[in-house]
Coordinates of C-alpha atoms in Angstrom, one line a residue:
Chain A
M1 CA 0.0 0.2 0.3
A2 CA 1.0 3.4 -0.2
V3 CA 2.6 3.3 3.2
Q4 CA 6.2 2.3 1.6
S5 CA 7.9 5.0 -0.2
E6 CA 8.4 4.9 -3.9
P7 CA 12.0 3.8 -3.5
V8 CA 11.8 1.1 -0.8
R9 CA 9.5 -0.5 -3.1
A10 CA 12.2 -0.4 -5.3
K11 CA 14.0 -2.8 -3.3
S12 CA 11.9 -5.6 -3.8
P13 CA 10.5 -4.9 -7.1
G14 CA 6.9 -5.1 -7.5
A15 CA 5.9 -5.5 -3.9
G16 CA 2.5 -3.8 -3.5
V17 CA 1.9 -3.5 -7.1
G18 CA -0.5 -6.4 -7.0
A19 CA -3.3 -4.5 -5.1
D20 CA -5.1 -4.6 -8.2
A21 CA -4.9 -8.0 -10.5
P22 CA -3.0 -7.1 -13.6
K23 CA -4.9 -6.6 -16.5
G24 CA -5.5 -9.1 -18.7
V25 CA -5.6 -12.1 -16.2
R26 CA -7.8 -14.5 -17.4
P27 CA -10.8 -14.8 -14.8
S28 CA -9.6 -17.9 -12.8
A29 CA -10.2 -20.2 -16.4
G30 CA -13.0 -22.6 -17.3
P31 CA -16.7 -22.3 -16.6
G32 CA -16.6 -25.5 -14.4
L33 CA -17.8 -25.0 -10.7
L34 CA -14.6 -26.3 -9.2
S35 CA -12.5 -23.6 -11.1
R36 CA -14.7 -21.2 -10.0
S37 CA -14.1 -21.9 -6.6
T38 CA -10.5 -22.9 -7.0
P39 CA -9.7 -18.8 -5.4
Y40 CA -12.0 -19.4 -2.7
L41 CA -10.7 -23.1 -1.9
L42 CA -7.0 -21.4 -1.8
L43 CA -8.3 -18.7 0.8
L44 CA -10.2 -21.4 2.8
P45 CA -7.2 -22.3 5.3
A46 CA -6.3 -18.5 6.1
V47 CA -9.9 -17.4 6.3
V48 CA -10.8 -20.4 8.9
A49 CA -7.8 -19.5 10.7
T50 CA -8.2 -16.1 11.4
L51 CA -11.8 -16.5 12.1
A52 CA -11.1 -19.2 14.8
L53 CA -7.8 -17.3 15.9
L54 CA -8.3 -14.0 15.7
C55 CA -11.8 -13.2 15.4
W56 CA -13.2 -15.3 18.1
P57 CA -10.8 -14.4 20.9
L58 CA -12.2 -10.9 19.7
V59 CA -15.8 -11.6 20.3
E60 CA -14.8 -13.3 23.3
T61 CA -13.4 -10.3 24.9
V62 CA -16.1 -8.5 23.9
I63 CA -18.8 -11.1 25.8
L64 CA -16.5 -11.3 28.8
S65 CA -16.3 -7.6 29.1
F66 CA -20.3 -7.5 30.0
Q67 CA -19.7 -10.4 32.7
N68 CA -18.8 -10.2 36.4
L69 CA -16.2 -12.8 36.2
N70 CA -13.9 -13.2 39.0
K71 CA -12.1 -16.4 40.4
R72 CA -15.1 -17.8 41.9
Q73 CA -17.4 -17.4 38.5
L74 CA -14.5 -19.3 36.9
I75 CA -14.2 -21.9 38.9
L76 CA -17.6 -22.6 39.2
H77 CA -17.9 -22.2 35.5
Q78 CA -20.9 -19.4 36.1
T79 CA -22.0 -16.6 33.8
E80 CA -23.1 -13.7 35.4
W81 CA -24.0 -11.3 33.0
N82 CA -23.8 -7.2 34.4
G83 CA -24.2 -5.2 31.5
F84 CA -22.0 -2.1 31.1
K85 CA -20.9 -2.0 34.8
N86 CA -17.4 -2.9 34.0
Y87 CA -17.4 -0.2 31.5
T88 CA -18.9 2.5 33.8
D89 CA -16.7 1.3 36.6
Q90 CA -13.5 1.9 34.7
L91 CA -14.7 5.0 33.1
T92 CA -15.4 6.3 36.3
S93 CA -12.4 5.1 38.0
S94 CA -9.4 7.8 38.4
E95 CA -7.0 4.9 38.3
F96 CA -8.0 3.8 34.7
W97 CA -7.8 7.6 33.4
H98 CA -4.6 8.0 35.0
T99 CA -3.1 4.4 33.3
T100 CA -4.7 6.1 29.9
G101 CA -2.9 9.3 30.6
R102 CA 0.3 7.4 31.0
S103 CA -0.3 5.3 28.5
V104 CA -0.9 8.1 25.9
A105 CA 2.4 10.5 27.3
F106 CA 4.7 7.0 27.3
T107 CA 3.6 6.2 23.6
A108 CA 3.8 9.8 22.3
L109 CA 7.5 10.3 24.3
N110 CA 8.7 6.9 22.8
V111 CA 7.6 7.2 19.3
A112 CA 9.0 10.9 19.2
L113 CA 12.3 9.6 20.3
I114 CA 12.5 6.6 18.4
M115 CA 11.2 8.5 15.0
V116 CA 13.9 11.6 15.5
F117 CA 16.8 9.5 16.2
G118 CA 16.0 6.6 14.0
T119 CA 16.2 9.1 11.0
L120 CA 19.1 10.7 12.3
V121 CA 20.8 7.1 12.4
G122 CA 19.2 6.5 9.0
L123 CA 20.6 9.8 7.6
L124 CA 24.2 9.0 9.2
L125 CA 24.2 5.5 7.9
D126 CA 23.9 7.1 4.5
R127 CA 27.0 9.6 5.1
L128 CA 29.4 7.4 6.4
G129 CA 32.3 5.5 4.7
K130 CA 32.0 1.8 3.7
R131 CA 33.7 0.0 6.9
M132 CA 31.9 2.5 9.5
R133 CA 28.5 1.8 8.0
L134 CA 29.3 -1.8 8.2
A135 CA 30.1 -1.3 12.1
L136 CA 27.1 0.5 12.6
Q137 CA 24.8 -1.7 10.7
I138 CA 26.0 -4.8 12.9
A139 CA 25.5 -2.9 16.0
L140 CA 21.9 -2.1 15.0
M141 CA 21.7 -5.6 13.8
L142 CA 22.6 -6.9 17.3
A143 CA 20.1 -4.9 19.0
W144 CA 17.5 -5.6 16.6
A145 CA 18.1 -9.3 16.6
M146 CA 17.7 -9.5 20.3
P147 CA 14.3 -11.2 21.9
F148 CA 12.4 -8.9 24.2
V149 CA 12.8 -11.2 27.1
A150 CA 16.6 -11.4 26.6
Q151 CA 16.7 -7.5 25.8
T152 CA 14.9 -6.9 29.3
T153 CA 17.2 -9.1 31.2
V154 CA 20.2 -7.3 29.8
F155 CA 18.6 -4.1 30.8
T156 CA 17.9 -5.3 34.2
W157 CA 21.5 -6.4 34.7
L158 CA 22.8 -3.1 33.1
F159 CA 20.7 -1.3 35.6
D160 CA 21.2 -3.3 38.7
S161 CA 21.8 -1.7 41.6
R162 CA 24.8 -3.0 43.0
Y163 CA 26.9 -4.2 40.4
G164 CA 25.0 -2.8 37.3
V165 CA 27.6 -1.3 35.1
V166 CA 25.3 2.1 34.4
N167 CA 25.6 2.7 38.3
W168 CA 29.4 2.2 38.3
F169 CA 29.6 4.7 35.3
L170 CA 27.7 7.2 37.0
D171 CA 29.6 7.0 40.2
K172 CA 32.6 7.5 38.0
L173 CA 31.3 10.3 36.1
G174 CA 31.7 11.9 39.6
W175 CA 27.5 11.4 40.4
H176 CA 28.6 9.2 43.6
S177 CA 24.8 9.3 44.7
M178 CA 24.1 6.9 41.8
A179 CA 26.6 4.2 43.2
A180 CA 23.7 2.1 44.5
Y181 CA 20.8 3.7 43.1
N182 CA 17.8 1.5 42.9
W183 CA 16.2 2.1 39.4
Y184 CA 13.1 0.1 39.8
S185 CA 12.2 2.0 43.3
S186 CA 10.5 5.1 41.5
Q187 CA 8.0 5.3 38.8
L188 CA 10.2 7.9 36.6
S189 CA 13.4 5.8 36.8
T190 CA 11.7 2.7 36.2
F191 CA 9.9 4.6 33.2
F192 CA 13.6 5.7 32.4
V193 CA 14.7 2.5 31.7
I194 CA 12.0 1.1 29.9
M195 CA 11.8 4.1 27.3
L196 CA 15.8 3.7 26.9
L197 CA 15.0 -0.3 26.7
L198 CA 12.4 0.3 24.0
V199 CA 13.9 3.2 22.2
W200 CA 17.2 1.2 22.1
G201 CA 15.4 -1.9 20.5
S202 CA 13.3 0.3 18.0
I203 CA 15.8 2.4 16.3
P204 CA 17.2 0.0 14.2
F205 CA 13.9 -0.8 12.3
V206 CA 13.2 3.2 11.7
A207 CA 17.2 3.6 10.8
F208 CA 17.6 0.7 8.4
N209 CA 14.4 1.6 6.3
M210 CA 15.3 5.4 6.7
Y211 CA 18.4 4.4 5.0
A212 CA 17.1 1.9 2.5
A213 CA 14.6 4.8 1.4
L214 CA 17.5 7.4 1.4
T215 CA 19.3 5.6 -0.9
T216 CA 16.8 5.2 -4.0
I217 CA 16.4 9.1 -3.8
P218 CA 17.7 10.5 -7.3
K219 CA 21.0 12.2 -7.0
E220 CA 19.9 14.9 -9.0
L221 CA 17.2 16.0 -6.3
Y222 CA 19.9 16.9 -3.7
E223 CA 22.4 18.1 -6.4
A224 CA 19.8 20.7 -7.9
A225 CA 19.0 21.7 -4.0
R226 CA 22.8 22.1 -3.4
L227 CA 23.0 24.7 -6.5
D228 CA 20.1 26.4 -5.2
G229 CA 22.3 26.5 -2.0
A230 CA 20.5 24.8 0.5
G231 CA 22.1 23.5 3.8
S232 CA 22.1 20.1 5.2
Y233 CA 19.1 21.0 7.2
K234 CA 17.2 22.7 4.1
V235 CA 18.2 19.4 1.7
F236 CA 16.1 17.5 4.8
T237 CA 12.9 19.6 4.8
S238 CA 12.8 20.4 1.1
V239 CA 14.0 17.1 -0.6
I240 CA 14.2 14.3 1.6
F241 CA 11.1 14.7 3.5
P242 CA 8.6 15.6 1.1
T243 CA 9.8 13.0 -0.8
L244 CA 9.8 10.2 2.1
K245 CA 6.6 11.4 3.5
P246 CA 4.5 8.4 3.2
F247 CA 7.6 6.6 4.9
F248 CA 7.5 9.1 7.8
L249 CA 3.7 8.7 8.1
G250 CA 4.0 4.7 8.1
T251 CA 6.6 4.2 10.0
T252 CA 5.1 6.5 13.0
F253 CA 2.3 4.8 12.8
L254 CA 3.6 1.6 13.3
E255 CA 5.5 2.5 15.9
V256 CA 2.7 4.3 17.6
I257 CA 0.7 1.1 17.2
W258 CA 3.6 -1.2 18.6
I259 CA 4.4 1.2 21.7
F260 CA 1.0 1.5 22.9
K261 CA 0.2 -2.2 22.8
C262 CA 3.5 -3.1 23.7
F263 CA 3.4 -5.8 26.8
T264 CA 6.5 -7.9 26.9
Q265 CA 9.0 -5.2 27.8
V266 CA 6.9 -3.0 30.4
Y267 CA 5.8 -6.0 32.2
A268 CA 9.3 -7.7 32.2
I269 CA 11.4 -5.2 33.6
N270 CA 9.3 -4.4 36.8
A271 CA 5.4 -5.8 36.4
G272 CA 4.1 -2.6 36.3
G273 CA 5.9 -1.4 39.5
P274 CA 6.8 0.4 42.1
Q275 CA 3.2 0.3 43.4
R276 CA 1.3 -0.2 39.9
L277 CA 2.6 3.0 38.6
T278 CA 4.4 1.9 35.4
E279 CA 1.4 0.0 34.2
T280 CA 0.6 0.8 30.7
L281 CA -3.1 -0.1 29.4
P282 CA -2.1 -3.6 28.2
V283 CA -0.2 -4.1 31.3
Y284 CA -3.3 -3.0 33.4
A285 CA -5.6 -5.1 31.4
F286 CA -3.4 -8.1 32.2
I287 CA -2.7 -7.3 35.6
E288 CA -6.6 -6.6 36.5
G289 CA -7.8 -9.5 34.7
M290 CA -5.1 -12.2 35.2
G291 CA -3.2 -10.8 38.1
N292 CA -6.3 -9.9 40.0
Q293 CA -8.4 -12.6 38.8
H294 CA -11.2 -9.8 37.6
Y295 CA -11.5 -11.5 34.2
G296 CA -14.4 -9.3 33.1
V297 CA -12.8 -6.3 34.3
G298 CA -9.9 -7.0 32.5
A299 CA -11.7 -7.8 29.2
A300 CA -13.5 -4.5 29.5
I301 CA -10.0 -2.6 29.8
A302 CA -8.8 -4.8 26.8
V303 CA -12.0 -3.6 24.8
L304 CA -11.3 0.0 25.7
T305 CA -7.8 -0.4 24.6
I306 CA -9.1 -2.2 21.1
L307 CA -10.9 0.9 20.8
M308 CA -8.2 3.4 21.2
L309 CA -6.4 1.3 18.7
S310 CA -9.5 1.3 16.6
V311 CA -9.4 5.0 16.4
L312 CA -5.8 5.5 15.6
M313 CA -6.0 2.8 13.0
S314 CA -8.8 4.6 11.3
Y315 CA -6.8 7.9 11.2
Y316 CA -4.0 6.1 9.8
F317 CA -6.1 4.3 7.2
R318 CA -7.9 7.5 6.3
I319 CA -4.8 9.2 5.4
I320 CA -3.5 6.1 3.3
I321 CA -6.8 6.4 1.4
K322 CA -6.5 10.2 0.8
Q323 CA -2.7 9.9 -0.5
E324 CA -3.8 7.1 -2.6
D325 CA -6.7 9.5 -3.9
E326 CA -3.6 12.3 -4.7
L327 CA -1.3 10.1 -6.6
Chain B
M1 CA 32.1 14.1 -3.6
R2 CA 34.2 16.3 -2.0
R3 CA 34.0 16.4 1.8
S4 CA 36.8 18.0 4.2
A5 CA 38.6 16.0 7.1
L6 CA 36.8 17.6 9.5
G7 CA 33.5 17.3 7.7
R8 CA 34.4 13.4 7.8
S9 CA 35.4 13.3 11.1
W10 CA 32.5 14.1 13.3
P11 CA 29.5 11.6 11.4
N12 CA 32.3 9.0 12.0
A13 CA 33.0 10.2 15.6
I14 CA 29.3 10.0 16.3
A15 CA 29.1 6.5 14.7
V16 CA 31.6 5.2 17.3
V17 CA 29.3 6.4 20.0
L18 CA 26.1 4.6 18.1
V19 CA 28.2 1.1 18.0
I20 CA 29.1 1.3 21.4
F21 CA 25.2 2.0 22.2
F22 CA 23.5 -0.2 20.2
A23 CA 26.2 -3.1 20.7
F24 CA 27.1 -2.7 24.4
P25 CA 24.1 -4.5 25.8
V26 CA 24.5 -7.4 23.9
Y27 CA 28.6 -7.6 24.4
W28 CA 27.5 -7.0 28.1
M29 CA 25.5 -10.0 28.2
V30 CA 27.9 -12.2 26.3
S31 CA 30.9 -11.1 28.3
T32 CA 29.0 -11.3 31.7
A33 CA 28.0 -15.0 30.8
F34 CA 31.5 -16.0 30.6
K35 CA 32.9 -14.5 33.7
K36 CA 33.9 -15.7 37.0
T37 CA 31.3 -14.9 39.6
T38 CA 34.2 -12.6 41.3
D39 CA 34.5 -10.6 38.4
I40 CA 30.9 -10.0 38.2
I41 CA 30.3 -8.9 41.5
S42 CA 33.9 -7.2 41.7
K43 CA 33.7 -3.3 42.7
T44 CA 35.4 -2.3 39.2
P45 CA 33.5 -4.0 36.2
V46 CA 35.6 -6.1 34.1
F47 CA 35.1 -5.2 30.5
I48 CA 37.2 -8.1 29.0
P49 CA 37.0 -11.6 30.5
L50 CA 40.5 -12.6 30.1
N51 CA 40.0 -15.8 32.3
G52 CA 36.7 -16.9 31.4
T53 CA 34.3 -20.2 32.9
L54 CA 31.8 -21.9 31.2
E55 CA 30.2 -22.8 34.6
H56 CA 27.3 -20.2 34.1
F57 CA 26.2 -21.9 30.8
T58 CA 26.3 -25.5 32.9
T59 CA 24.1 -24.0 35.6
A60 CA 21.6 -22.6 32.8
T61 CA 21.8 -25.6 30.6
G62 CA 21.3 -28.2 33.9
A63 CA 18.2 -26.4 34.9
D64 CA 15.2 -28.1 35.6
Q65 CA 14.0 -29.2 32.2
F66 CA 16.0 -26.8 30.2
W67 CA 16.3 -29.1 27.3
S68 CA 12.7 -29.5 27.2
F69 CA 12.0 -26.1 27.1
V70 CA 14.0 -25.7 24.1
A71 CA 12.3 -28.5 22.3
N72 CA 9.2 -26.9 23.2
S73 CA 10.5 -23.6 21.6
F74 CA 11.9 -25.0 18.5
I75 CA 8.4 -27.4 18.1
V76 CA 6.2 -24.5 18.3
T77 CA 8.2 -21.9 16.2
V78 CA 9.0 -24.2 13.4
V79 CA 5.6 -25.6 13.2
A80 CA 3.9 -22.2 13.4
V81 CA 5.9 -20.5 10.7
A82 CA 5.8 -23.4 8.5
A83 CA 2.1 -24.1 8.4
S84 CA 1.8 -20.1 8.3
L85 CA 4.3 -20.4 5.0
V86 CA 1.7 -23.0 3.3
I87 CA -1.4 -21.2 4.1
A88 CA -0.2 -17.8 3.6
T89 CA 1.3 -19.2 -0.1
A90 CA -2.0 -20.5 -1.2
A91 CA -3.9 -17.1 -0.2
A92 CA -1.1 -14.8 -1.7
F93 CA -1.5 -17.2 -5.2
A94 CA -5.1 -16.6 -5.1
V95 CA -5.0 -12.7 -4.2
T96 CA -2.3 -11.9 -6.8
R97 CA -3.3 -14.5 -9.8
M98 CA -6.9 -14.9 -9.4
R99 CA -9.9 -12.5 -9.6
F100 CA -12.9 -13.2 -7.8
R101 CA -15.5 -11.6 -5.3
G102 CA -14.2 -10.4 -2.2
R103 CA -10.5 -10.2 -3.1
K104 CA -10.2 -6.5 -2.3
A105 CA -11.8 -7.2 0.8
F106 CA -9.7 -10.0 2.0
V107 CA -6.6 -7.8 1.2
L108 CA -7.9 -5.3 3.5
V109 CA -8.7 -7.8 6.3
V110 CA -5.0 -9.1 5.8
M111 CA -3.5 -5.4 6.2
V112 CA -5.7 -4.7 9.4
A113 CA -5.2 -8.2 10.9
Q114 CA -1.3 -7.3 11.1
M115 CA -2.4 -5.0 13.8
A116 CA -4.4 -7.5 16.0
P117 CA -4.0 -6.5 19.6
W118 CA -2.7 -10.1 20.6
E119 CA -1.2 -8.4 23.8
V120 CA -4.8 -7.3 25.4
M121 CA -6.6 -10.5 24.0
S122 CA -4.6 -12.6 26.4
I123 CA -7.9 -12.6 29.2
S124 CA -10.5 -14.1 26.6
I125 CA -7.6 -16.6 24.6
Y126 CA -7.2 -18.1 28.1
M127 CA -10.8 -18.4 28.5
I128 CA -11.4 -20.3 25.3
V129 CA -8.2 -22.4 25.6
R130 CA -9.4 -23.4 29.2
D131 CA -12.8 -24.3 28.0
N132 CA -11.2 -26.8 25.6
D133 CA -9.2 -28.1 28.1
M134 CA -6.1 -27.1 26.5
L135 CA -4.3 -25.5 28.8
N136 CA -0.5 -26.3 29.2
S137 CA -0.2 -27.7 25.9
L138 CA 1.7 -26.7 23.0
V139 CA -1.0 -27.1 20.2
P140 CA -3.1 -23.8 21.0
L141 CA 0.5 -21.8 21.5
T142 CA 1.2 -23.3 18.0
L143 CA -2.0 -22.4 16.4
F144 CA -1.8 -18.8 17.7
Y145 CA 1.4 -18.1 16.9
M146 CA 0.8 -19.4 13.5
M147 CA -2.1 -16.7 13.4
M148 CA 0.3 -14.0 14.9
V149 CA 3.0 -14.3 11.6
L150 CA -0.1 -15.3 9.1
P151 CA -1.0 -11.5 7.9
F152 CA 2.5 -10.4 7.5
T153 CA 3.2 -13.6 5.6
I154 CA 0.5 -13.4 3.2
W155 CA 1.2 -9.5 2.9
T156 CA 4.8 -9.8 2.2
L157 CA 4.5 -13.2 -0.2
R158 CA 1.9 -11.3 -2.2
G159 CA 4.1 -8.4 -2.8
F160 CA 7.0 -11.1 -4.0
M161 CA 4.5 -12.8 -6.1
A162 CA 3.1 -10.0 -8.0
A163 CA 6.8 -9.4 -8.9
V164 CA 7.1 -12.5 -11.0
P165 CA 5.7 -11.8 -14.4
K166 CA 2.7 -13.5 -15.5
E167 CA 4.2 -14.5 -18.8
L168 CA 6.7 -16.5 -17.5
E169 CA 4.0 -19.0 -15.7
E170 CA 1.7 -18.8 -19.3
S171 CA 4.6 -19.9 -21.2
A172 CA 5.2 -22.9 -18.8
M173 CA 1.5 -23.7 -19.3
V174 CA 1.8 -23.5 -22.8
D175 CA 4.8 -25.9 -22.8
G176 CA 2.2 -28.6 -20.9
C177 CA 2.6 -27.9 -17.4
S178 CA -0.7 -27.7 -15.2
R179 CA -1.1 -24.9 -13.6
F180 CA 0.0 -26.5 -10.4
Q181 CA 3.2 -27.5 -12.2
A182 CA 3.9 -24.0 -13.6
F183 CA 3.6 -22.8 -9.9
M184 CA 5.8 -25.2 -8.4
R185 CA 8.5 -25.1 -10.9
V186 CA 8.4 -21.4 -11.9
I187 CA 7.0 -19.0 -9.3
F188 CA 8.1 -21.0 -6.2
P189 CA 11.9 -20.8 -7.1
L190 CA 11.4 -17.2 -7.3
L191 CA 9.8 -16.8 -3.9
V192 CA 12.4 -18.0 -2.1
P193 CA 13.8 -14.8 -0.8
G194 CA 10.6 -13.6 -0.1
L195 CA 9.7 -17.2 1.7
M196 CA 13.1 -16.9 3.9
S197 CA 12.3 -12.9 5.0
T198 CA 9.0 -14.0 6.2
S199 CA 10.4 -17.1 7.9
L200 CA 12.9 -14.9 9.8
F201 CA 10.2 -12.6 10.8
G202 CA 7.8 -15.5 11.8
F203 CA 10.8 -17.0 13.8
I204 CA 11.6 -14.0 15.8
T205 CA 7.9 -13.5 16.7
A206 CA 6.9 -17.0 17.9
W207 CA 10.3 -17.1 19.6
N208 CA 9.9 -14.3 21.6
E209 CA 6.3 -14.1 22.5
L210 CA 5.6 -14.0 26.0
P211 CA 2.3 -12.7 27.1
L212 CA 0.1 -15.6 25.8
V213 CA 2.5 -18.5 27.2
L214 CA 2.5 -16.8 30.5
V215 CA -1.2 -16.8 30.8
L216 CA -1.9 -20.3 28.9
N217 CA 1.2 -22.8 30.0
K218 CA 2.1 -21.6 33.7
A219 CA 2.4 -24.5 35.1
T220 CA 5.4 -25.8 36.1
G221 CA 6.7 -29.7 36.8
P222 CA 7.7 -32.5 34.7
G223 CA 6.5 -32.7 31.1
T224 CA 4.9 -29.0 31.1
A225 CA 4.7 -27.3 27.9
Q226 CA 6.4 -23.9 28.7
T227 CA 8.4 -22.1 26.3
L228 CA 11.9 -20.5 26.7
P229 CA 10.9 -17.0 27.1
L230 CA 9.0 -18.0 30.0
W231 CA 11.7 -19.9 31.1
L232 CA 14.1 -17.0 30.9
T233 CA 11.3 -14.8 33.2
S234 CA 11.1 -17.8 35.4
F235 CA 15.0 -18.2 35.7
Q236 CA 15.6 -14.9 36.4
T237 CA 13.3 -14.9 39.3
T238 CA 15.1 -17.9 40.5
F239 CA 18.3 -17.4 40.2
G240 CA 17.7 -13.6 41.3
D241 CA 21.1 -12.5 41.9
D242 CA 23.0 -15.3 40.1
W243 CA 23.7 -12.6 37.1
G244 CA 26.4 -14.8 35.2
A245 CA 23.7 -17.9 35.1
T246 CA 21.2 -15.3 33.8
M247 CA 23.0 -13.7 31.3
A248 CA 24.2 -17.3 30.3
A249 CA 20.5 -18.0 29.6
S250 CA 19.8 -15.1 28.1
T251 CA 22.7 -16.0 25.8
L252 CA 21.5 -19.2 25.3
F253 CA 18.0 -17.8 24.4
A254 CA 18.9 -15.1 22.1
L255 CA 21.6 -17.1 20.3
P256 CA 19.3 -19.0 17.5
V257 CA 17.9 -15.6 16.8
L258 CA 20.8 -13.9 16.1
V259 CA 22.4 -16.5 14.4
V260 CA 19.3 -17.0 12.0
F261 CA 19.2 -13.6 11.4
F262 CA 22.9 -13.2 10.5
L263 CA 22.5 -16.2 8.1
F264 CA 19.5 -14.7 6.6
Q265 CA 20.2 -10.7 7.0
R266 CA 21.5 -10.2 3.0
K267 CA 18.6 -11.6 1.6
A268 CA 16.1 -11.2 4.4
V269 CA 16.2 -7.9 5.9
G270 CA 15.3 -5.7 2.6
G271 CA 12.0 -7.9 2.1
L272 CA 11.6 -7.9 6.0
T273 CA 11.9 -4.2 6.2
D274 CA 9.6 -3.5 3.3
G275 CA 7.3 -5.6 4.0
A276 CA 6.7 -4.6 7.6
V277 CA 6.9 -1.1 6.5
K278 CA 3.9 -1.9 4.4
G279 CA 2.2 -2.8 7.4

């Protein structure tokens, strides 16, 4: 779709071109019922899987959200409907709104950092000499390929209060009060570690894409801009940014969605602590639902999260469709 | 291009800082895993473990049922990825090569499904799996992991398939191949890079997954169906301050992904980023 920039498309030729069947395709040959149903037979496994494994849990989440379902009802297999109570409870609870605000701020800050630094790293990759570029690419790939749980354990170790290398380093820099600092004792410092972890792990994706996109901007565009006396900043705002606008848009939205619903890193760093102060919406839904065994409440929070995601997605799809029209 | 020595040196300086920033955590994980415990808890960090030890790896691999969790993770990941490749190839073929009612709708659903909020659906998935008496089994995990990577796989393969000229296939059919034979002999070989990049992505996703296995396969004890991410989180809790063992365990867990990533990197990353950005 239009998310990827023209240049990125060039990397794997023809990707995305097939949105509309190429002209002159034989309408699935032959008059027979069998051949007319061939496309549906080929799609059948994918459709069945989607219905059973994606739609069913989605529908089930909605159904559960209207039930008073706690440990007791779960064990006794009871179904107790309680209408919109889970929703009204959440929507009138300050904890829910705090968590929502925290989630939004957390997403905004992280995505901003990831996009700005990812773009800068991508631009840098384009300027570096061959050897230095390879070194940076390998370093980025190491961070990128690390599984989330492994990332989290490593960051926990880096920020360990007694033997963590970060505390040692800060102490060496002359910040002696940090020598035995416990990063997981306060909300802000825990968030700082999570943020650093997410930014560290997410920049490579943006940087690689940015670099791939950059390599395909025609050189003449740069030269024309330089002849007009444009500096680096001007080249970026007048050539790179407008050309790669679809790329920036697409990547930003992907990051928004990934960060907003990210669970593993936030949960695995400190399980939402201290005092539940680092819970984002998915973690909140999980801890209320599975941890405190208020399954119905957890499902309601999940539905509210999904609604927020859908609003984001519809906004995103509208932009895509608009862009398609402009092309 | 003309560039002064000064103009060249500052990007290099920044690049060195960035290389350290991105590679250091990985280096620190691997090096800690090889350090003697006395070096790990020394007042001054030991940056190069000259007299290393394998003792932490023995602790990690000797931990309860480690090898069965390795096997579980491999089975779940490989089956999920293979199944999604088969299902996606069929779907992508239909979508790129045939015209039928509902084709556009299907493509749209695939696109939206890539953003499925798996993380927040864990509660209902737990209920479904429990009601079907499938908790602590590898089957539901495999199925859900397959579904997690399926939309992306369809999306990417569709792009790769659309890039294969129709004429190639048609001439094979003129030469007497059936449609299926034409597909196997002409399109399939050209799809290999696409298949590689999507399997890499699928491998990472399934190997990585924590929320679902955390909910579905919590049970411990012999014959349980945990996977490595869950094992690693519980390992960290159990071994608490034994950072050498924890880092050895993390290294063992990350190793297959790092290896697969670097093996496939050249062919796969282009397709991976390409497909993902279309997301």
